[in-house]
XYZ file of C-alpha atoms in Angstrom:
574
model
C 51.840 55.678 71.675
C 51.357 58.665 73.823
C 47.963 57.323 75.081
C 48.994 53.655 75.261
C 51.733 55.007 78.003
C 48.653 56.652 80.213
C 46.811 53.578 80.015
C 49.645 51.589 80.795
C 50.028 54.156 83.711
C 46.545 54.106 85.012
C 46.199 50.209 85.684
C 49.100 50.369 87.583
C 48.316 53.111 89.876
C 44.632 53.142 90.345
C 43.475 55.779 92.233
C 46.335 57.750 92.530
C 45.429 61.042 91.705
C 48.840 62.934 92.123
C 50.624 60.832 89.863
C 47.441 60.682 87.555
C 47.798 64.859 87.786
C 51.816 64.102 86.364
C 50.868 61.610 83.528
C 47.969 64.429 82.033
C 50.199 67.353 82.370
C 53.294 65.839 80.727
C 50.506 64.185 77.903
C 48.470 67.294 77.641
C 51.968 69.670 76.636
C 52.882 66.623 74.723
C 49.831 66.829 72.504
C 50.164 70.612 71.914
C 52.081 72.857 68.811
C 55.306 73.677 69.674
C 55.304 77.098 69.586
C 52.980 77.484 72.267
C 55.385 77.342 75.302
C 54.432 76.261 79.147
C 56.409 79.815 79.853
C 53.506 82.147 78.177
C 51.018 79.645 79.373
C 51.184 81.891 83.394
C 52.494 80.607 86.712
C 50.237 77.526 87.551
C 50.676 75.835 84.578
C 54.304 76.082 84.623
C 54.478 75.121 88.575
C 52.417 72.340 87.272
C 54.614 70.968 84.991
C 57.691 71.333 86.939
C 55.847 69.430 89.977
C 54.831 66.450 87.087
C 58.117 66.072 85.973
C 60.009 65.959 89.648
C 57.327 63.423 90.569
C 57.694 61.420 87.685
C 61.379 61.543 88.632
C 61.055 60.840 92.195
C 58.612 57.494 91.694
C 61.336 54.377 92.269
C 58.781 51.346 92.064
C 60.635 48.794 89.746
C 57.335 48.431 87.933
C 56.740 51.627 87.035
C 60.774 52.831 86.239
C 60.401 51.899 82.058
C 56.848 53.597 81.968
C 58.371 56.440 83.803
C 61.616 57.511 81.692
C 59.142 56.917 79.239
C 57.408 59.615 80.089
C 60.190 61.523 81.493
C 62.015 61.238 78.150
C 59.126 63.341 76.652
C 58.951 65.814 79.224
C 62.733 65.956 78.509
C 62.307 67.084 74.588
C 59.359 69.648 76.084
C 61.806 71.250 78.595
C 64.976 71.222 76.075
C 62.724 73.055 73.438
C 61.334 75.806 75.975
C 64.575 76.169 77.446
C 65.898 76.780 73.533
C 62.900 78.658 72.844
C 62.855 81.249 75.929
C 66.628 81.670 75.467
C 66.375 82.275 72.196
C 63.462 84.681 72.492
C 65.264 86.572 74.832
C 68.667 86.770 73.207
C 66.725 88.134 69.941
C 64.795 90.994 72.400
C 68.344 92.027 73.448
C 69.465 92.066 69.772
C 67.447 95.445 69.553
C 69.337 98.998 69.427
C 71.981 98.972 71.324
C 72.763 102.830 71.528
C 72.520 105.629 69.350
C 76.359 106.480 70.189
C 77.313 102.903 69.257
C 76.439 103.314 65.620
C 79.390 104.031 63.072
C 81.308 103.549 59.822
C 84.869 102.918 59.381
C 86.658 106.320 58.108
C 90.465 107.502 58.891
C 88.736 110.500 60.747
C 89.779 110.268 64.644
C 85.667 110.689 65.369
C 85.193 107.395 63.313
C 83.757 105.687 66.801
C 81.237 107.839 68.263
C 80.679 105.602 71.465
C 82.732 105.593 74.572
C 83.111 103.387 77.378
C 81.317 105.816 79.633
C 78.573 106.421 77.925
C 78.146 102.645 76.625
C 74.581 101.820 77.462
C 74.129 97.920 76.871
C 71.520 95.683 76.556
C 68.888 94.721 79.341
C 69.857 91.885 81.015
C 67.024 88.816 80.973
C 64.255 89.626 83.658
C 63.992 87.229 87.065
C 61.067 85.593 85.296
C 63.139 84.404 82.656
C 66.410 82.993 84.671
C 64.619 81.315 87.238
C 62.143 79.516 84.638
C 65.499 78.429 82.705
C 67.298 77.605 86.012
C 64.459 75.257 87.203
C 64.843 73.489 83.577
C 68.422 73.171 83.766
C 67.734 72.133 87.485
C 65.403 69.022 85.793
C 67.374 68.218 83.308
C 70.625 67.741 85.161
C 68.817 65.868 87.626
C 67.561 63.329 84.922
C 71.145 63.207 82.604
C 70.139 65.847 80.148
C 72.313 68.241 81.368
C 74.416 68.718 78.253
C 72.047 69.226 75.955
C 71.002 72.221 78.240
C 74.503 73.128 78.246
C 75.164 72.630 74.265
C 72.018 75.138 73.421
C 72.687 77.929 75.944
C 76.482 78.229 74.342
C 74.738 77.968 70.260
C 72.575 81.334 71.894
C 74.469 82.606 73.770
C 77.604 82.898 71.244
C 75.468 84.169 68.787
C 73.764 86.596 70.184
C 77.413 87.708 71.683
C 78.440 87.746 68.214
C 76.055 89.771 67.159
C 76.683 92.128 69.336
C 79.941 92.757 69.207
C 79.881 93.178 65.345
C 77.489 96.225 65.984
C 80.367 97.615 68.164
C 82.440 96.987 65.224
C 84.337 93.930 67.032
C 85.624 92.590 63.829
C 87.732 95.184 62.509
C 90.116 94.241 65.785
C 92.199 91.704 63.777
C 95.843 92.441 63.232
C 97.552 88.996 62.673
C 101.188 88.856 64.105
C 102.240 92.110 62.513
C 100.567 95.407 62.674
C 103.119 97.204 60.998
C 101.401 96.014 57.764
C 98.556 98.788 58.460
C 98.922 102.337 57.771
C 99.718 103.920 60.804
C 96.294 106.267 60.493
C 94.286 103.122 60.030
C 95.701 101.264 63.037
C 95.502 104.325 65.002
C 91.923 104.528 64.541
C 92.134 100.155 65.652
C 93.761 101.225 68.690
C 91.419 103.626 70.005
C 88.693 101.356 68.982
C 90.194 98.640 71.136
C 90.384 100.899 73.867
C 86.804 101.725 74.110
C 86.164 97.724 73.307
C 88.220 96.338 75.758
C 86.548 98.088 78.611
C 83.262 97.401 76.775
C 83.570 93.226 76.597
C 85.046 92.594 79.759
C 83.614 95.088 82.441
C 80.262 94.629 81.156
C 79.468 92.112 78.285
C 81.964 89.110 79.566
C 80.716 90.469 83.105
C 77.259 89.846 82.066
C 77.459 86.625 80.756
C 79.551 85.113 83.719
C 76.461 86.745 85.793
C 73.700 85.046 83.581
C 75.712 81.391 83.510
C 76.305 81.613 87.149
C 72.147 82.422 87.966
C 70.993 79.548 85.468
C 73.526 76.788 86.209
C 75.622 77.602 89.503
C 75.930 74.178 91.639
C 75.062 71.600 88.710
C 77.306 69.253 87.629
C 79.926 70.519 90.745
C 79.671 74.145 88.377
C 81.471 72.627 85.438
C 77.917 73.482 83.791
C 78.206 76.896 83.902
C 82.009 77.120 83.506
C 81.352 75.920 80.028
C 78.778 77.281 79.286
C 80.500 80.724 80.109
C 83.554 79.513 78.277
C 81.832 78.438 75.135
C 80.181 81.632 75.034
C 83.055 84.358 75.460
C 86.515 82.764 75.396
C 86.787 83.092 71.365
C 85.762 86.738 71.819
C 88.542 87.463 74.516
C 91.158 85.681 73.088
C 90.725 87.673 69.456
C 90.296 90.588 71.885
C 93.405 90.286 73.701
C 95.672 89.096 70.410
C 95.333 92.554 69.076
C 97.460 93.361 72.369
C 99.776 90.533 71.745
C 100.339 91.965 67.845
C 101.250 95.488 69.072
C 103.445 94.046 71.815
C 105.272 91.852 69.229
C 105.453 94.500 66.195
C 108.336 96.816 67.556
C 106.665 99.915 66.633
C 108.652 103.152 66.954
C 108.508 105.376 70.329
C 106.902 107.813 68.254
C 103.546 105.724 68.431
C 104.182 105.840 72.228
C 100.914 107.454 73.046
C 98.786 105.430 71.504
C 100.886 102.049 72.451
C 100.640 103.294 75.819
C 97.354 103.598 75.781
C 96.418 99.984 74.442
C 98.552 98.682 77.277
C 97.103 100.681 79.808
C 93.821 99.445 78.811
C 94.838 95.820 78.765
C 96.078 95.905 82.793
C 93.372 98.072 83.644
C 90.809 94.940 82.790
C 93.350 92.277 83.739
C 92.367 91.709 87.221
C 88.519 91.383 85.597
C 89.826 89.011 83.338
C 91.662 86.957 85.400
C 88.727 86.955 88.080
C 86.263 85.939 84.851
C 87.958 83.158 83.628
C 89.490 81.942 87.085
C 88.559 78.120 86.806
C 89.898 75.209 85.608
C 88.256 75.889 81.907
C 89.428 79.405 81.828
C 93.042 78.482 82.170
C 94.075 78.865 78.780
C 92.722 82.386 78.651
C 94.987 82.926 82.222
C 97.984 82.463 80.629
C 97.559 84.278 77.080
C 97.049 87.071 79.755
C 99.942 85.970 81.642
C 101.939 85.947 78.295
C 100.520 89.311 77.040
C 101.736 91.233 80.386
C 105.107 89.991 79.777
C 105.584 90.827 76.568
C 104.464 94.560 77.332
C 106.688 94.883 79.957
C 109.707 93.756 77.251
C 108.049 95.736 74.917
C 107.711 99.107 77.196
C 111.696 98.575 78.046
C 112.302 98.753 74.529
C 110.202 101.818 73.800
C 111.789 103.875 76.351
C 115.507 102.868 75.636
C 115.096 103.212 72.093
C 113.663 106.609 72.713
C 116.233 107.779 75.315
C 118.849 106.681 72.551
C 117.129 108.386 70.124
C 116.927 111.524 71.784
C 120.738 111.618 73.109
C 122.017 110.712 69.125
C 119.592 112.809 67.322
C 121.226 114.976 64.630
C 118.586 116.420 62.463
C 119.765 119.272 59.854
C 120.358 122.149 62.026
C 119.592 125.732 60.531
C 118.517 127.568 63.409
C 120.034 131.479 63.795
C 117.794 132.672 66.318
C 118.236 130.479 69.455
C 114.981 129.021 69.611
C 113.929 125.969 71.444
C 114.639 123.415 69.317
C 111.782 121.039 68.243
C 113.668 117.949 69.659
C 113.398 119.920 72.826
C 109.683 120.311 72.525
C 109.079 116.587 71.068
C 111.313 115.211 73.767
C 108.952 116.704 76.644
C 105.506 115.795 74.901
C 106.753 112.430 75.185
C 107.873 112.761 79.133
C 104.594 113.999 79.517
C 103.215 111.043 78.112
C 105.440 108.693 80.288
C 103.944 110.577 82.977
C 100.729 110.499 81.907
C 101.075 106.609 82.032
C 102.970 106.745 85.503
C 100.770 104.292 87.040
C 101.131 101.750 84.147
C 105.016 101.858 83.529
C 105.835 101.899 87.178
C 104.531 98.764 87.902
C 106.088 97.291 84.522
C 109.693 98.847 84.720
C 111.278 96.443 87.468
C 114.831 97.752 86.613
C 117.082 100.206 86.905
C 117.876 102.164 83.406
C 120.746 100.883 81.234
C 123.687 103.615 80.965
C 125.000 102.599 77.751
C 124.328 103.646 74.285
C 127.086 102.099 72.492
C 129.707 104.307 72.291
C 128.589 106.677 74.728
C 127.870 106.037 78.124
C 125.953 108.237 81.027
C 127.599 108.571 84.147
C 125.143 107.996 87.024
C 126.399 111.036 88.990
C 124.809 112.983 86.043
C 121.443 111.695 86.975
C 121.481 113.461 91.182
C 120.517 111.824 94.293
C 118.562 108.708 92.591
C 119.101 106.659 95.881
C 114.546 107.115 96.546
C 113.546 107.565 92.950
C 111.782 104.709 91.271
C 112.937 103.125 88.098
C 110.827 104.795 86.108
C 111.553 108.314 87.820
C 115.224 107.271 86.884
C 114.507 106.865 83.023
C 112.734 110.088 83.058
C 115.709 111.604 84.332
C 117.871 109.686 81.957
C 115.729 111.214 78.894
C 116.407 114.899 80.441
C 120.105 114.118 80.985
C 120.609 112.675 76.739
C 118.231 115.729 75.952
C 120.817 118.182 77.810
C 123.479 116.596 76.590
C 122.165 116.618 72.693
C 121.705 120.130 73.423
C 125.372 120.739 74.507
C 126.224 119.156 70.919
C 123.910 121.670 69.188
C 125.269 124.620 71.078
C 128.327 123.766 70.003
C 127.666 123.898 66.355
C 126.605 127.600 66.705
C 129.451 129.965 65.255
C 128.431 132.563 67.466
C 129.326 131.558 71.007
C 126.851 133.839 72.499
C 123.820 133.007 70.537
C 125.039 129.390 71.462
C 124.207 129.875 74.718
C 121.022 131.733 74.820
C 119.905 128.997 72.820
C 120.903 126.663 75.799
C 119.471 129.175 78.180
C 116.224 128.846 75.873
C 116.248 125.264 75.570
C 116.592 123.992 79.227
C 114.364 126.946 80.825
C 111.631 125.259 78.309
C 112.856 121.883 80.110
C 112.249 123.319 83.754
C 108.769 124.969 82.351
C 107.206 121.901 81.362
C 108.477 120.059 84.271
C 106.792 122.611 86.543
C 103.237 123.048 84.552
C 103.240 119.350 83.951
C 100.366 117.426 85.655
C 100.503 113.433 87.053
C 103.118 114.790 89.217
C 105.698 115.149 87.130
C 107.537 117.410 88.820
C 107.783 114.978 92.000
C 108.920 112.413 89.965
C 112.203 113.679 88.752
C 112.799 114.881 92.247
C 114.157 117.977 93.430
C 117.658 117.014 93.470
C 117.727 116.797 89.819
C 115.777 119.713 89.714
C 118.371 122.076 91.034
C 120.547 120.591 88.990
C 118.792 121.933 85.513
C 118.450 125.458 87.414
C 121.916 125.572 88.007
C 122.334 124.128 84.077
C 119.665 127.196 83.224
C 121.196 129.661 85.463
C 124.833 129.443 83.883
C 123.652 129.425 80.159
C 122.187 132.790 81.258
C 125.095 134.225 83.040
C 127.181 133.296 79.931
C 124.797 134.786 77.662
C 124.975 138.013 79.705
C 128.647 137.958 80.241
C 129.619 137.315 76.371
C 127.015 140.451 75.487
C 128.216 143.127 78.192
C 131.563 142.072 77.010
C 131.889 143.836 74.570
C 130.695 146.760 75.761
C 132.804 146.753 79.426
C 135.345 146.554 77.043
C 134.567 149.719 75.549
C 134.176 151.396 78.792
C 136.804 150.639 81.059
C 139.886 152.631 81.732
C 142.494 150.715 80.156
C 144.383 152.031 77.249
C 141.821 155.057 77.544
C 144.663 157.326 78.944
C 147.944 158.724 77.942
C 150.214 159.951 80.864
C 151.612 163.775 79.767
C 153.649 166.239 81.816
C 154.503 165.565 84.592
C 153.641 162.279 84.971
C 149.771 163.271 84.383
C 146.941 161.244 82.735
C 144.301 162.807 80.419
C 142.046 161.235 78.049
C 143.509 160.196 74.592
C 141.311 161.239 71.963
C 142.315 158.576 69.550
C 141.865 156.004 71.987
C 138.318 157.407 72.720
C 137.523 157.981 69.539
C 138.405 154.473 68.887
C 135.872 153.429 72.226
C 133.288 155.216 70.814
C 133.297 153.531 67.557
C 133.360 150.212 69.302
C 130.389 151.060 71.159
C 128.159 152.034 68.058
C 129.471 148.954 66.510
C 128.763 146.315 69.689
C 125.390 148.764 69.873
C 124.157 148.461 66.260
C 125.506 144.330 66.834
C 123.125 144.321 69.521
C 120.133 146.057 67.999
C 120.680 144.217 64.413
C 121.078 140.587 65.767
C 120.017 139.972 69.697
C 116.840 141.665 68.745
C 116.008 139.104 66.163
C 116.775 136.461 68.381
C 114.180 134.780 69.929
C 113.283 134.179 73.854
C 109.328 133.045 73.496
C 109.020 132.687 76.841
C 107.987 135.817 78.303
C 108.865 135.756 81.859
C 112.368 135.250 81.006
C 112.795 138.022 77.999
C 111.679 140.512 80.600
C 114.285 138.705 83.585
C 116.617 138.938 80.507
C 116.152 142.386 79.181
C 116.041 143.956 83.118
C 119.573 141.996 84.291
C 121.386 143.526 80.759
C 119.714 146.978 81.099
C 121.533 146.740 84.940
C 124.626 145.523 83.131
C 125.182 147.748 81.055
C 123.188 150.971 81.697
C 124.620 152.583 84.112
C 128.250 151.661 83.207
C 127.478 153.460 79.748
C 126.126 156.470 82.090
C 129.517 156.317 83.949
C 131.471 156.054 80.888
C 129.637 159.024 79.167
C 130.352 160.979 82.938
C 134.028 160.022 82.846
C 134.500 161.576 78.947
C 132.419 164.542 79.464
C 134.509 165.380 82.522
C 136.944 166.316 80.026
C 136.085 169.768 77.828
C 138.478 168.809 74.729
C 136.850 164.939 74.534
C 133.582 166.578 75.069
C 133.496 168.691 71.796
C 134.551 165.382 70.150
C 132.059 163.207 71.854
C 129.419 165.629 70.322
C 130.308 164.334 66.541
C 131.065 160.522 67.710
C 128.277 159.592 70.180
C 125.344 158.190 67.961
C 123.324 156.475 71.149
C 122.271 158.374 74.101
C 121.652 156.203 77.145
C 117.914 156.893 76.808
C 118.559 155.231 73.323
C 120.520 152.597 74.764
C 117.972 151.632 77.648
C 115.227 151.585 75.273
C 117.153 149.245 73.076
C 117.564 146.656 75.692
C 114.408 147.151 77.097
C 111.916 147.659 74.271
C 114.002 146.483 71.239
C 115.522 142.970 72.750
C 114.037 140.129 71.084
C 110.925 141.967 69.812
C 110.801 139.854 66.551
C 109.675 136.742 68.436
C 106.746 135.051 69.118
C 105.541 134.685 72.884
C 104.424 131.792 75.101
C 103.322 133.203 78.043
């Protein structure tokens, strides 16, 4: 048949070498095995053959059109199979090893992916060579209707070799359905962080890469609806599994306590939505627009709902309460890791929180004066606050409960200096986010806990030293010491002493700034009125005698007590 058609050919044109030179190239790759490909053959032959088919293409004579698609219809099935055949080659080259820190197995260990987004090193992309030999095919083929068949091949590769891919990342553990919460929290913990490091992975660099390879091979053919589908039919089942895994975590109304790890699968998602958006921004990539448009607003519902349910949370808790030493109480400390975390995320949640706070929690409601000056903060500087404000006033309810009023409040004094503390080491600005008005507000919270703590313990021993009911009037209308009633001091003092020694030194101030701010401002307290007091009796030479069998403490003792003894038994964060 094949020879028939350059017969046919020759008559007609005679002499016409140049056309002649078409007809034997298209014949001569016609008559040869198909796995020997015009690509390996070196540049000549393959400018030949390009130059045969675009003059085959180009010849219009009415007498020669038949003979011509003829011919052009085999250099068609030639072009489609190299096209499929250096594509395909290429994709399998790329399939090689990807990255010795991509490799992994599936465990509940938090190391179970050892790759990272930073260190991802991905394939090679094809070389020049390659894309302009398949553009110049694609190039032919569109020009003669073939187009499609171009386009139908490059997705088949393409997808697969994606596919491929991405299971070597572990791609196809991502699937959650519509509910996560069926998971064990360890196992989707481990899914989340692998998404993480995905995410980035597929769309800053594999999607990238493919929207980069479509756009050199088919940009301008077919008005670009070529390589829109082609990049389409490659990656948009990857993305939208990819992103699905957000929408299930959005939708699943886990607890705050997963905040962290929420937050971080969020922050990933709008970190690569402006990538995604510019990827798939055509008319084909629509549909993958608006499951991203869909996702964002379900994570800003589902953010609101995390930090309300946590502020509620933290202003209602009422765990068993067994405490007798004052300590900062682990809602305290749980409460601020998670602040931290907010803050951590400031960037995220401040451009999803578009509303003020709500104030109610059912029967209780916040006033808004207890938040400070919020007239500059941002919305989600104002729920920050919020959480600090239900924390304080929790604690109030737990101070409360103590029996002993004083131990009540160094517990407060501990509790709220731990507050201000993490505030102040806190990094991502914290500090600047609840503002300084609200700041002075917890040092003036801070600073009276303290001053009650230190008036309730000197009270009972300014009691014991001042001068009422510590004299009798005599002759004449003159005072002297009562015995009895000193007597009666005295005991009072070993008592409030031994009080002091036996309990305030087993309570606990870890932070150790403040148990030496604490033991100095008692010592000052109470010290030197105990040195006056001691003056005052000994100024007398009957009490004197009688001070020598009562007094148990000297002030040395009593100084070293507050100063070396006070909350000894206690661990300390410095």
């Amino acid at each position: 048949m094949l020879k028939t058609i350059v017969a046919t050919f020759q008559t007609v044109m005679g002499s016409s070498l140049s056309q002649q030179s078409a007809v034997d190239t298209i014949s001569q790759w016609r008559a040869k095995p198909t796995h020997e490909l015009i690509f390996d053959s070196g540049l000549r032959d393959v400018s030949h053959y390009f130059e045969a088919v675009d003059r085959l293409h180009h010849q219009s004579s009415s007498n020669l059109k038949s003979f011509n698609n003829e011919l052009i219809s085999i250099a068609m099935a030639r072009l489609k199979h190299e096209f499929a055949s250096v594509l395909r080659r290429q994709s399998d080259h790329q399939r090689g090893p990807i990255s010795t820190t991509t490799e992994s197995s599936f465990t509940t260990d938090s190391t179970a992916y050892l790759f990272r987004y930073e260190e991802y090193v991905a394939y090679e992309p094809p070389s020049q060579d390659v894309v302009d030999y398949l553009r110049n095919i694609a190039q032919r083929m569109s020009s003669n209707g073939n187009l499609k068949e171009c386009v139908e091949i490059y997705k088949n590769v393409r997808k697969g070799f994606l596919q491929t891919h991405l299971k070597r990342l572990r791609f196809d553990e991502l699937s959650l359905g519509l509910n996560s919460k069926r998971y064990v929290w360890d196992e989707l913990r481990l899914k989340m962080e692998l998404w993480v490091q995905v995410c980035k992975i597929c769309v800053k660099i594999l999607f990238e890469r493919e929207k980069k390879l479509c756009d050199q091979i088919f940009q301008g053919l077919d008005s670009n609806l070529a390589k829109d589908e082609c990049f389409l039919g490659t990656v948009q089942e990857f993305a939208i599994h990819l992103f699905n895994f957000v929408e299930a975590i959005s939708l699943s109304n886990h607890s705050y306590e997963r905040m962290e790890n929420i937050l971080g699968v969020y922050s990933s998602f709008m970190l690569v939505l402006p990538h995604a958006n510019a990827l798939f921004d055509c008319e084909l990539g629509k549909e993958v627009r608006i499951k991203c448009a869909e996702i964002s607003s379900k994570i800003e519902n589902d953010v609101l709902r995390l930090l309300y349910d946590f502020e509620k949370t933290v202003l209602l808790e009422r765990s068993s309460f067994s405490d007798d030493r004052g300590a900062v109480h682990r809602s305290t400390v749980y409460a601020m890791d998670q602040i931290v975390i907010i803050a951590k995320n400031r960037e995220l949640l401040a451009n999803l929180i578009k509303s003020a706070p709500s104030l109610n929690f059912g029967y209780i409601t916040v006033r808004q004066d207890d938040l400070g000056d919020i007239n500059r903060r941002s919305f989600l500087d104002q729920h920050l606050i919020l959480i600090i404000v239900v924390l304080q006033m929790n604690l109030k309810t737990k101070c409360e409960n103590y029996k002993n009023a004083t131990l009540g409040q160094l517990f407060m004094m501990n509790n709220v200096r731990y507050i201000v503390k993490r505030i102040n080491e806190g990094s991502n600005g914290l500090r600047e986010m609840i503002g300084e008005s609200y700041m002075r507000k917890l040092d003036e919270s801070f600073r009276l806990s303290m001053d009650n703590y230190r008036a309730l313990t000197r009270g009972k021993f300014l009691a014991c030293f001042e001068d009422k009911g510590l004299y009798i009037t005599g002759c004449f209308k003159k005072s002297r010491l009562s015995k009895k009633a000193v007597k009666r001091r005295v005991k009072d003092f070993n008592t409030a002493y031994e009080e002091l020694k036996d309990l305030h030194s087993q309570w606990m101030v870890s932070d150790l700034e403040l148990r030496d701010e604490l033991r100095v401002a008692l010592c000052g307290d109470l010290v030197p009125a105990y040195v006056d007091f001691l003056e005052k009796l000994r100024s007398d030479s009957e009490i004197n005698l009688l001070l020598e069998n009562n007094i148990k403490y000297s002030v040395k003792d009593f100084d070293a007590l507050i100063l070396e003894t006070l909350f000894e038994d206690t661990e300390i964060n410095v």
